Amino acid sequence: MTYMGQRFIKTWLKDWWEIFCHELRQIFSDGGVLLIFLVAGLAYPLLYNVVYLNGVLSDTPIAVVDDAACPDSRRFIREIDATREVEVVARCVNMAEAEKLMRERKVRGIVYFPRDFGEKLARMETAKLSVYADMSSFLYYKNALMATNFVMLHEIGQIQMERYSLAGMTEQEASQVVKPLGYEDNNPYNRAFNYSFFLISAILMIIIQQTLFYGMSLLVGTQRERNHSFASLPDKLEGHGMVRVVLGRGGAYWLLYLGIGMYIAFIVPAIFGIPQRGQFGDILAMLIFFITDCVFFSMTWSTLITRRESVFLLFLAMSPICLFLTGCSWPTVAFPGFWKVFSYIFPSTFGVQGYINLSTAGGDISAAGTQMRAMILQTIIYFGAACACIFAENWVIRHKEEIRERREALARKAGIDKAEDARIISGE
Amino acid sequence: MNNWQRILSVARRELRIIRNRPLYFMGSIGVIAFCAIFYLTFLDKGLPDNIPIGIVDEDYSSTSRNFCQQLDATQLGKVVHYDSYAAAREDMTSGKIAAVCVIPEGMNEDIQASRQPKITFYVNGLYFVNGALAWKDLLTMVNLTNGAVQRQVLRARGYNDARIMGMIRPIDIDTHQIGNVTTNYNYYLSGVLLPGTLEMIIILVLIYSLGAELKFGTSRHLMNTSGHSIVTALAGKLLVWTLVFAAIGFVIIMLLYHWLHFPLAGSIFNMFIAMFLLVISSEAVAIFILEMLPVPRLALSIGALYSVLGLSLSGFTLPLEAMPPYIQGLAAAFPLRHYYLFHVQEVVFGAGFAGWWKEVIWMLVFLFVPLTGLIRLKNAYIHQNYPKE
């Protein structure tokens, strides 16, 4: 290697180290940033786990109106009551009474047996019962529907056996006709459709991305307010050396978030019993890709933040939107085309899916292959974008006066009198 | 100058501030417009359809092909064929398909010979809506196939179709979804998420607006303008912001229940009342946070943590009764929780005043909370003795 090359590497490393240390000092000397990184990053995952601790809604209260009052309807009611999903808390004499209970929100559903329920069964016709569900939360509806459907399927089997034996079949024959095709259903990753397993896994990854973005934006805004810039390069470089600024600053956040990320991805689920079925090495590899991606993502987008506080005003509402865009509640196949493309902007779209596939479902590394490739691509693009942002920022710094004049001219054109405004606002 | 004139001059001053900083416009109207467009177009379909379900057909008979075609023809499902279970399972784990259904070899023969073969299916319940709907679809298809086979057997025995129906389906359930007949996720989620976003915006923007006086050191001039009365100063600022937020809120209500025809059992005027109460109670929370912590950057961080939590604790997705008891009590401290309960009474049941009067009282109680810290805020405004950033 030539002497020049060695010198270049030496200064490069020295610059990098300086920027890296400077950024770490910045982070740890700013209370607001620490509040976001440490309180939000460390405590929020715990809080959300407590909120969604029991993700299964059991024993939804329902009312029963039994106009049939026959042995069949009574047996049906007993069986509904015995399911995990619902609990019969009221037996009403008529629908009006049950409706009143539902409006008072003492019950979340009504099961109604019409007068002819028993008669129809005796006449070997189809007997109908009605289920009314409160749709204010879909989990009430799901519970009412699942409980009555399970009991119905069970009852149908029994009644059919009776009817077929009446028609002159032996028990063996009847059972073969009743159930010519059996089924076995498995829900291997989430046996009881637990609400918290998928939501917590998603929220954990979103917390990593969002806290990193908010914290970094706070710092960028602060430095701009103090008339420094996040992009201030060593002056001797005269606008070169964007890569070492990006890598130096990025390295500081990366190191910090490797710790926070491992806490969120490994320790928090262990505390609360969220399934961790994956291989440690696989998940760690995915996590490192995700965090690297998040760092460059945040560096790119935080360039938009000109004042310290503006990040919350502008981007806090993006957090629930990111959650939707991961596709773990509303399925990706049902995304409208535009929003599907839009979701590729965020590392969380792939990070959440990767984490769920690897850690919660326990797939091997290939189960997150698509997501890893997408994150690598994102990292490359955002790295380039972050460099470009530093370049643009430097340009802006060098042309500050010009830009200020332009803006004032624009304000004059729009009829805004800055001096008058200043007098009214701050009395100067 | 009398007090009314002072209020007006504070309000005029606030309008100048808003014109000077585009952040206010972007943070309120810009954000809510983006969120409204997002939620309403994202969930436009109401219910997902064509969910990919993987099928491993080891039988390849007319019955199994028929099963696949029928499943494919349902609105919910779309069949993806696999040659091996291993490949299908891998795609399910990686979330590409919602479920795997294995049709065993010799199923057709076994059915004909009454050997009761078994179809096995696996569902990925981690992609929640996807998994639950695929599971429902598969269950329906298996039961329908069972019915079809039974019908053939019974026809061969000489039963007429009316009797066969009674044999195959002795009991039927007639489901009524109160307040959302089509199980539409858009009606369900957007109806609360948009007001929730508005609550978030109100808390953040108002904390920023009140905190900016401290941050930029303009608070003494504000007190001069208001004649050294903190009540007048707040009244002037709130006059502007209440009008802005209430206007946004009313547009949201109009958008949801009038222009987009979301189902509404009660009256849209009562929803205006609910929205107005949400606006003023959220404003009260914002003022309270800044009073207790007159450091704009910390107050904003706290406001952000509070308002994000509010979405979960309103209990409109996972109901509150499934949460731990101490969290259930905490939920009362969020205006959105009371808006949601009001919304249920009015939108789902159309119960009117008798249904939601308690929520009105709850939301009005929030208005008394900021009174506790007025003196503290006044001192902070006059002495500016807190860190500015």
mmCIF file with all atom_site columns, C-alpha atoms in Angstrom, chain A residues 29-169:
data_model
loop_
_atom_site.group_PDB
_atom_site.id
_atom_site.type_symbol
_atom_site.label_atom_id
_atom_site.label_alt_id
_atom_site.label_comp_id
_atom_site.label_asym_id
_atom_site.label_entity_id
_atom_site.label_seq_id
_atom_site.pdbx_PDB_ins_code
_atom_site.Cartn_x
_atom_site.Cartn_y
_atom_site.Cartn_z
_atom_site.occupancy
_atom_site.B_iso_or_equiv
_atom_site.pdbx_formal_charge
_atom_site.auth_seq_id
_atom_site.auth_comp_id
_atom_site.auth_asym_id
_atom_site.auth_atom_id
_atom_site.pdbx_PDB_model_num
ATOM 1   C CA . SER A 1 29  ? -25.985 14.760  27.451 1.00 0.00 ? 29  SER A CA 1
ATOM 2   C CA . ASP A 1 30  ? -29.536 15.295  26.215 1.00 0.00 ? 30  ASP A CA 1
ATOM 3   C CA . GLY A 1 31  ? -32.332 14.527  28.655 1.00 0.00 ? 31  GLY A CA 1
ATOM 4   C CA . GLY A 1 32  ? -35.071 14.438  26.017 1.00 0.00 ? 32  GLY A CA 1
ATOM 5   C CA . VAL A 1 33  ? -33.221 11.932  23.880 1.00 0.00 ? 33  VAL A CA 1
ATOM 6   C CA . LEU A 1 34  ? -32.454 9.738   26.854 1.00 0.00 ? 34  LEU A CA 1
ATOM 7   C CA . LEU A 1 35  ? -36.129 9.894   27.822 1.00 0.00 ? 35  LEU A CA 1
ATOM 8   C CA . ILE A 1 36  ? -37.025 8.528   24.400 1.00 0.00 ? 36  ILE A CA 1
ATOM 9   C CA . PHE A 1 37  ? -34.231 5.950   24.164 1.00 0.00 ? 37  PHE A CA 1
ATOM 10  C CA . LEU A 1 38  ? -34.279 4.680   27.700 1.00 0.00 ? 38  LEU A CA 1
ATOM 11  C CA . VAL A 1 39  ? -37.744 5.330   29.118 1.00 0.00 ? 39  VAL A CA 1
ATOM 12  C CA . ALA A 1 40  ? -39.652 4.714   25.902 1.00 0.00 ? 40  ALA A CA 1
ATOM 13  C CA . GLY A 1 41  ? -37.242 2.104   24.557 1.00 0.00 ? 41  GLY A CA 1
ATOM 14  C CA . LEU A 1 42  ? -36.958 0.153   27.774 1.00 0.00 ? 42  LEU A CA 1
ATOM 15  C CA . ALA A 1 43  ? -40.236 0.791   29.599 1.00 0.00 ? 43  ALA A CA 1
ATOM 16  C CA . TYR A 1 44  ? -42.700 0.916   26.709 1.00 0.00 ? 44  TYR A CA 1
ATOM 17  C CA . PRO A 1 45  ? -42.182 -2.735  25.736 1.00 0.00 ? 45  PRO A CA 1
ATOM 18  C CA . LEU A 1 46  ? -42.923 -3.708  29.343 1.00 0.00 ? 46  LEU A CA 1
ATOM 19  C CA . LEU A 1 47  ? -45.982 -1.477  29.477 1.00 0.00 ? 47  LEU A CA 1
ATOM 20  C CA . TYR A 1 48  ? -47.455 -2.860  26.276 1.00 0.00 ? 48  TYR A CA 1
ATOM 21  C CA . ASN A 1 49  ? -46.864 -6.373  27.525 1.00 0.00 ? 49  ASN A CA 1
ATOM 22  C CA . VAL A 1 50  ? -48.765 -5.626  30.697 1.00 0.00 ? 50  VAL A CA 1
ATOM 23  C CA . VAL A 1 51  ? -51.638 -4.095  28.725 1.00 0.00 ? 51  VAL A CA 1
ATOM 24  C CA . TYR A 1 52  ? -51.893 -7.089  26.409 1.00 0.00 ? 52  TYR A CA 1
ATOM 25  C CA . LEU A 1 53  ? -50.866 -9.637  29.034 1.00 0.00 ? 53  LEU A CA 1
ATOM 26  C CA . ASN A 1 54  ? -53.891 -11.884 28.634 1.00 0.00 ? 54  ASN A CA 1
ATOM 27  C CA . GLY A 1 55  ? -54.533 -11.654 24.951 1.00 0.00 ? 55  GLY A CA 1
ATOM 28  C CA . VAL A 1 56  ? -57.417 -14.065 25.078 1.00 0.00 ? 56  VAL A CA 1
ATOM 29  C CA . LEU A 1 57  ? -60.870 -12.764 25.863 1.00 0.00 ? 57  LEU A CA 1
ATOM 30  C CA . SER A 1 58  ? -62.761 -15.464 27.757 1.00 0.00 ? 58  SER A CA 1
ATOM 31  C CA . ASP A 1 59  ? -66.281 -15.819 29.106 1.00 0.00 ? 59  ASP A CA 1
ATOM 32  C CA . THR A 1 60  ? -67.889 -12.998 27.168 1.00 0.00 ? 60  THR A CA 1
ATOM 33  C CA . PRO A 1 61  ? -71.210 -12.396 28.936 1.00 0.00 ? 61  PRO A CA 1
ATOM 34  C CA . ILE A 1 62  ? -74.289 -13.209 26.861 1.00 0.00 ? 62  ILE A CA 1
ATOM 35  C CA . ALA A 1 63  ? -78.025 -13.326 27.478 1.00 0.00 ? 63  ALA A CA 1
ATOM 36  C CA . VAL A 1 64  ? -80.319 -16.135 26.424 1.00 0.00 ? 64  VAL A CA 1
ATOM 37  C CA . VAL A 1 65  ? -83.959 -15.849 25.414 1.00 0.00 ? 65  VAL A CA 1
ATOM 38  C CA . ASP A 1 66  ? -85.468 -19.311 25.379 1.00 0.00 ? 66  ASP A CA 1
ATOM 39  C CA . ASP A 1 67  ? -88.942 -19.169 23.852 1.00 0.00 ? 67  ASP A CA 1
ATOM 40  C CA . ALA A 1 68  ? -88.746 -22.836 22.950 1.00 0.00 ? 68  ALA A CA 1
ATOM 41  C CA . ALA A 1 69  ? -88.206 -24.096 26.498 1.00 0.00 ? 69  ALA A CA 1
ATOM 42  C CA . CYS A 1 70  ? -87.629 -27.655 25.339 1.00 0.00 ? 70  CYS A CA 1
ATOM 43  C CA . PRO A 1 71  ? -84.956 -30.158 26.431 1.00 0.00 ? 71  PRO A CA 1
ATOM 44  C CA . ASP A 1 72  ? -82.964 -29.525 23.233 1.00 0.00 ? 72  ASP A CA 1
ATOM 45  C CA . SER A 1 73  ? -82.725 -25.778 23.742 1.00 0.00 ? 73  SER A CA 1
ATOM 46  C CA . ARG A 1 74  ? -81.861 -26.199 27.407 1.00 0.00 ? 74  ARG A CA 1
ATOM 47  C CA . ARG A 1 75  ? -79.080 -28.623 26.544 1.00 0.00 ? 75  ARG A CA 1
ATOM 48  C CA . PHE A 1 76  ? -77.816 -26.185 23.912 1.00 0.00 ? 76  PHE A CA 1
ATOM 49  C CA . ILE A 1 77  ? -77.724 -23.380 26.477 1.00 0.00 ? 77  ILE A CA 1
ATOM 50  C CA . ARG A 1 78  ? -75.828 -25.525 28.975 1.00 0.00 ? 78  ARG A CA 1
ATOM 51  C CA . GLU A 1 79  ? -73.269 -26.390 26.361 1.00 0.00 ? 79  GLU A CA 1
ATOM 52  C CA . ILE A 1 80  ? -72.760 -22.752 25.281 1.00 0.00 ? 80  ILE A CA 1
ATOM 53  C CA . ASP A 1 81  ? -72.272 -21.823 28.901 1.00 0.00 ? 81  ASP A CA 1
ATOM 54  C CA . ALA A 1 82  ? -69.602 -24.506 29.201 1.00 0.00 ? 82  ALA A CA 1
ATOM 55  C CA . THR A 1 83  ? -67.445 -23.127 26.375 1.00 0.00 ? 83  THR A CA 1
ATOM 56  C CA . ARG A 1 84  ? -64.390 -21.025 27.109 1.00 0.00 ? 84  ARG A CA 1
ATOM 57  C CA . GLU A 1 85  ? -65.630 -18.255 24.840 1.00 0.00 ? 85  GLU A CA 1
ATOM 58  C CA . VAL A 1 86  ? -68.915 -17.246 26.430 1.00 0.00 ? 86  VAL A CA 1
ATOM 59  C CA . GLU A 1 87  ? -70.768 -17.307 29.710 1.00 0.00 ? 87  GLU A CA 1
ATOM 60  C CA . VAL A 1 88  ? -74.545 -17.150 30.001 1.00 0.00 ? 88  VAL A CA 1
ATOM 61  C CA . VAL A 1 89  ? -75.136 -14.442 32.575 1.00 0.00 ? 89  VAL A CA 1
ATOM 62  C CA . ALA A 1 90  ? -78.825 -13.772 32.024 1.00 0.00 ? 90  ALA A CA 1
ATOM 63  C CA . ARG A 1 91  ? -81.872 -15.746 31.019 1.00 0.00 ? 91  ARG A CA 1
ATOM 64  C CA . CYS A 1 92  ? -84.443 -13.263 29.804 1.00 0.00 ? 92  CYS A CA 1
ATOM 65  C CA . VAL A 1 93  ? -88.159 -13.777 29.302 1.00 0.00 ? 93  VAL A CA 1
ATOM 66  C CA . ASN A 1 94  ? -88.286 -11.834 26.064 1.00 0.00 ? 94  ASN A CA 1
ATOM 67  C CA . MET A 1 95  ? -86.081 -10.065 23.529 1.00 0.00 ? 95  MET A CA 1
ATOM 68  C CA . ALA A 1 96  ? -86.938 -6.611  24.884 1.00 0.00 ? 96  ALA A CA 1
ATOM 69  C CA . GLU A 1 97  ? -85.361 -7.470  28.207 1.00 0.00 ? 97  GLU A CA 1
ATOM 70  C CA . ALA A 1 98  ? -82.258 -8.911  26.552 1.00 0.00 ? 98  ALA A CA 1
ATOM 71  C CA . GLU A 1 99  ? -81.912 -5.892  24.284 1.00 0.00 ? 99  GLU A CA 1
ATOM 72  C CA . LYS A 1 100 ? -82.042 -3.654  27.329 1.00 0.00 ? 100 LYS A CA 1
ATOM 73  C CA . LEU A 1 101 ? -79.203 -5.608  28.928 1.00 0.00 ? 101 LEU A CA 1
ATOM 74  C CA . MET A 1 102 ? -77.186 -5.329  25.738 1.00 0.00 ? 102 MET A CA 1
ATOM 75  C CA . ARG A 1 103 ? -77.692 -1.565  25.535 1.00 0.00 ? 103 ARG A CA 1
ATOM 76  C CA . GLU A 1 104 ? -76.601 -1.273  29.143 1.00 0.00 ? 104 GLU A CA 1
ATOM 77  C CA . ARG A 1 105 ? -73.542 -3.291  28.046 1.00 0.00 ? 105 ARG A CA 1
ATOM 78  C CA . LYS A 1 106 ? -74.128 -5.941  30.661 1.00 0.00 ? 106 LYS A CA 1
ATOM 79  C CA . VAL A 1 107 ? -74.125 -8.573  27.917 1.00 0.00 ? 107 VAL A CA 1
ATOM 80  C CA . ARG A 1 108 ? -72.237 -8.614  24.601 1.00 0.00 ? 108 ARG A CA 1
ATOM 81  C CA . GLY A 1 109 ? -74.526 -10.956 22.745 1.00 0.00 ? 109 GLY A CA 1
ATOM 82  C CA . ILE A 1 110 ? -77.955 -12.576 22.715 1.00 0.00 ? 110 ILE A CA 1
ATOM 83  C CA . VAL A 1 111 ? -78.880 -16.127 21.752 1.00 0.00 ? 111 VAL A CA 1
ATOM 84  C CA . TYR A 1 112 ? -82.536 -16.506 20.870 1.00 0.00 ? 112 TYR A CA 1
ATOM 85  C CA . PHE A 1 113 ? -84.422 -19.793 20.506 1.00 0.00 ? 113 PHE A CA 1
ATOM 86  C CA . PRO A 1 114 ? -87.731 -19.279 18.669 1.00 0.00 ? 114 PRO A CA 1
ATOM 87  C CA . ARG A 1 115 ? -90.925 -20.966 19.875 1.00 0.00 ? 115 ARG A CA 1
ATOM 88  C CA . ASP A 1 116 ? -90.829 -23.636 17.169 1.00 0.00 ? 116 ASP A CA 1
ATOM 89  C CA . PHE A 1 117 ? -87.231 -24.732 17.837 1.00 0.00 ? 117 PHE A CA 1
ATOM 90  C CA . GLY A 1 118 ? -88.201 -27.993 19.600 1.00 0.00 ? 118 GLY A CA 1
ATOM 91  C CA . GLU A 1 119 ? -91.093 -28.730 17.298 1.00 0.00 ? 119 GLU A CA 1
ATOM 92  C CA . LYS A 1 120 ? -88.937 -28.409 14.200 1.00 0.00 ? 120 LYS A CA 1
ATOM 93  C CA . LEU A 1 121 ? -86.360 -30.756 15.648 1.00 0.00 ? 121 LEU A CA 1
ATOM 94  C CA . ALA A 1 122 ? -89.104 -33.262 16.441 1.00 0.00 ? 122 ALA A CA 1
ATOM 95  C CA . ARG A 1 123 ? -90.459 -32.968 12.894 1.00 0.00 ? 123 ARG A CA 1
ATOM 96  C CA . MET A 1 124 ? -86.929 -33.569 11.539 1.00 0.00 ? 124 MET A CA 1
ATOM 97  C CA . GLU A 1 125 ? -86.780 -30.190 9.870  1.00 0.00 ? 125 GLU A CA 1
ATOM 98  C CA . THR A 1 126 ? -84.092 -27.517 10.170 1.00 0.00 ? 126 THR A CA 1
ATOM 99  C CA . ALA A 1 127 ? -84.496 -25.658 13.443 1.00 0.00 ? 127 ALA A CA 1
ATOM 100 C CA . LYS A 1 128 ? -83.137 -22.107 13.507 1.00 0.00 ? 128 LYS A CA 1
ATOM 101 C CA . LEU A 1 129 ? -81.705 -20.135 16.349 1.00 0.00 ? 129 LEU A CA 1
ATOM 102 C CA . SER A 1 130 ? -80.556 -16.533 16.210 1.00 0.00 ? 130 SER A CA 1
ATOM 103 C CA . VAL A 1 131 ? -77.364 -14.973 17.516 1.00 0.00 ? 131 VAL A CA 1
ATOM 104 C CA . TYR A 1 132 ? -77.113 -11.204 18.019 1.00 0.00 ? 132 TYR A CA 1
ATOM 105 C CA . ALA A 1 133 ? -73.602 -9.881  18.545 1.00 0.00 ? 133 ALA A CA 1
ATOM 106 C CA . ASP A 1 134 ? -72.369 -6.500  19.743 1.00 0.00 ? 134 ASP A CA 1
ATOM 107 C CA . MET A 1 135 ? -69.964 -5.346  17.024 1.00 0.00 ? 135 MET A CA 1
ATOM 108 C CA . SER A 1 136 ? -68.334 -2.649  19.131 1.00 0.00 ? 136 SER A CA 1
ATOM 109 C CA . SER A 1 137 ? -65.377 -4.984  19.384 1.00 0.00 ? 137 SER A CA 1
ATOM 110 C CA . PHE A 1 138 ? -64.914 -7.775  16.877 1.00 0.00 ? 138 PHE A CA 1
ATOM 111 C CA . LEU A 1 139 ? -63.622 -10.048 19.635 1.00 0.00 ? 139 LEU A CA 1
ATOM 112 C CA . TYR A 1 140 ? -67.123 -10.124 21.205 1.00 0.00 ? 140 TYR A CA 1
ATOM 113 C CA . TYR A 1 141 ? -68.548 -11.149 17.871 1.00 0.00 ? 141 TYR A CA 1
ATOM 114 C CA . LYS A 1 142 ? -65.851 -13.769 17.353 1.00 0.00 ? 142 LYS A CA 1
ATOM 115 C CA . ASN A 1 143 ? -66.509 -15.275 20.764 1.00 0.00 ? 143 ASN A CA 1
ATOM 116 C CA . ALA A 1 144 ? -70.288 -15.382 20.376 1.00 0.00 ? 144 ALA A CA 1
ATOM 117 C CA . LEU A 1 145 ? -69.972 -16.872 16.913 1.00 0.00 ? 145 LEU A CA 1
ATOM 118 C CA . MET A 1 146 ? -67.333 -19.455 17.789 1.00 0.00 ? 146 MET A CA 1
ATOM 119 C CA . ALA A 1 147 ? -69.142 -20.698 20.891 1.00 0.00 ? 147 ALA A CA 1
ATOM 120 C CA . THR A 1 148 ? -72.491 -21.134 19.173 1.00 0.00 ? 148 THR A CA 1
ATOM 121 C CA . ASN A 1 149 ? -70.909 -22.683 16.086 1.00 0.00 ? 149 ASN A CA 1
ATOM 122 C CA . PHE A 1 150 ? -68.901 -25.244 18.075 1.00 0.00 ? 150 PHE A CA 1
ATOM 123 C CA . VAL A 1 151 ? -71.985 -26.252 20.030 1.00 0.00 ? 151 VAL A CA 1
ATOM 124 C CA . MET A 1 152 ? -74.071 -26.342 16.863 1.00 0.00 ? 152 MET A CA 1
ATOM 125 C CA . LEU A 1 153 ? -71.613 -28.655 15.085 1.00 0.00 ? 153 LEU A CA 1
ATOM 126 C CA . HIS A 1 154 ? -71.512 -30.919 18.114 1.00 0.00 ? 154 HIS A CA 1
ATOM 127 C CA . GLU A 1 155 ? -75.313 -30.975 18.418 1.00 0.00 ? 155 GLU A CA 1
ATOM 128 C CA . ILE A 1 156 ? -75.778 -31.575 14.712 1.00 0.00 ? 156 ILE A CA 1
ATOM 129 C CA . GLY A 1 157 ? -73.615 -34.688 15.004 1.00 0.00 ? 157 GLY A CA 1
ATOM 130 C CA . GLN A 1 158 ? -75.717 -36.029 17.865 1.00 0.00 ? 158 GLN A CA 1
ATOM 131 C CA . ILE A 1 159 ? -79.074 -35.243 16.305 1.00 0.00 ? 159 ILE A CA 1
ATOM 132 C CA . GLN A 1 160 ? -78.007 -36.715 12.993 1.00 0.00 ? 160 GLN A CA 1
ATOM 133 C CA . MET A 1 161 ? -77.024 -39.952 14.704 1.00 0.00 ? 161 MET A CA 1
ATOM 134 C CA . GLU A 1 162 ? -80.531 -40.137 16.221 1.00 0.00 ? 162 GLU A CA 1
ATOM 135 C CA . ARG A 1 163 ? -82.229 -39.381 12.927 1.00 0.00 ? 163 ARG A CA 1
ATOM 136 C CA . TYR A 1 164 ? -80.209 -41.882 10.958 1.00 0.00 ? 164 TYR A CA 1
ATOM 137 C CA . SER A 1 165 ? -80.863 -44.641 13.446 1.00 0.00 ? 165 SER A CA 1
ATOM 138 C CA . LEU A 1 166 ? -84.568 -43.808 13.228 1.00 0.00 ? 166 LEU A CA 1
ATOM 139 C CA . ALA A 1 167 ? -84.196 -44.179 9.463  1.00 0.00 ? 167 ALA A CA 1
ATOM 140 C CA . GLY A 1 168 ? -83.014 -47.699 10.079 1.00 0.00 ? 168 GLY A CA 1
ATOM 141 C CA . MET A 1 169 ? -79.244 -47.487 10.015 1.00 0.00 ? 169 MET A CA 1
#
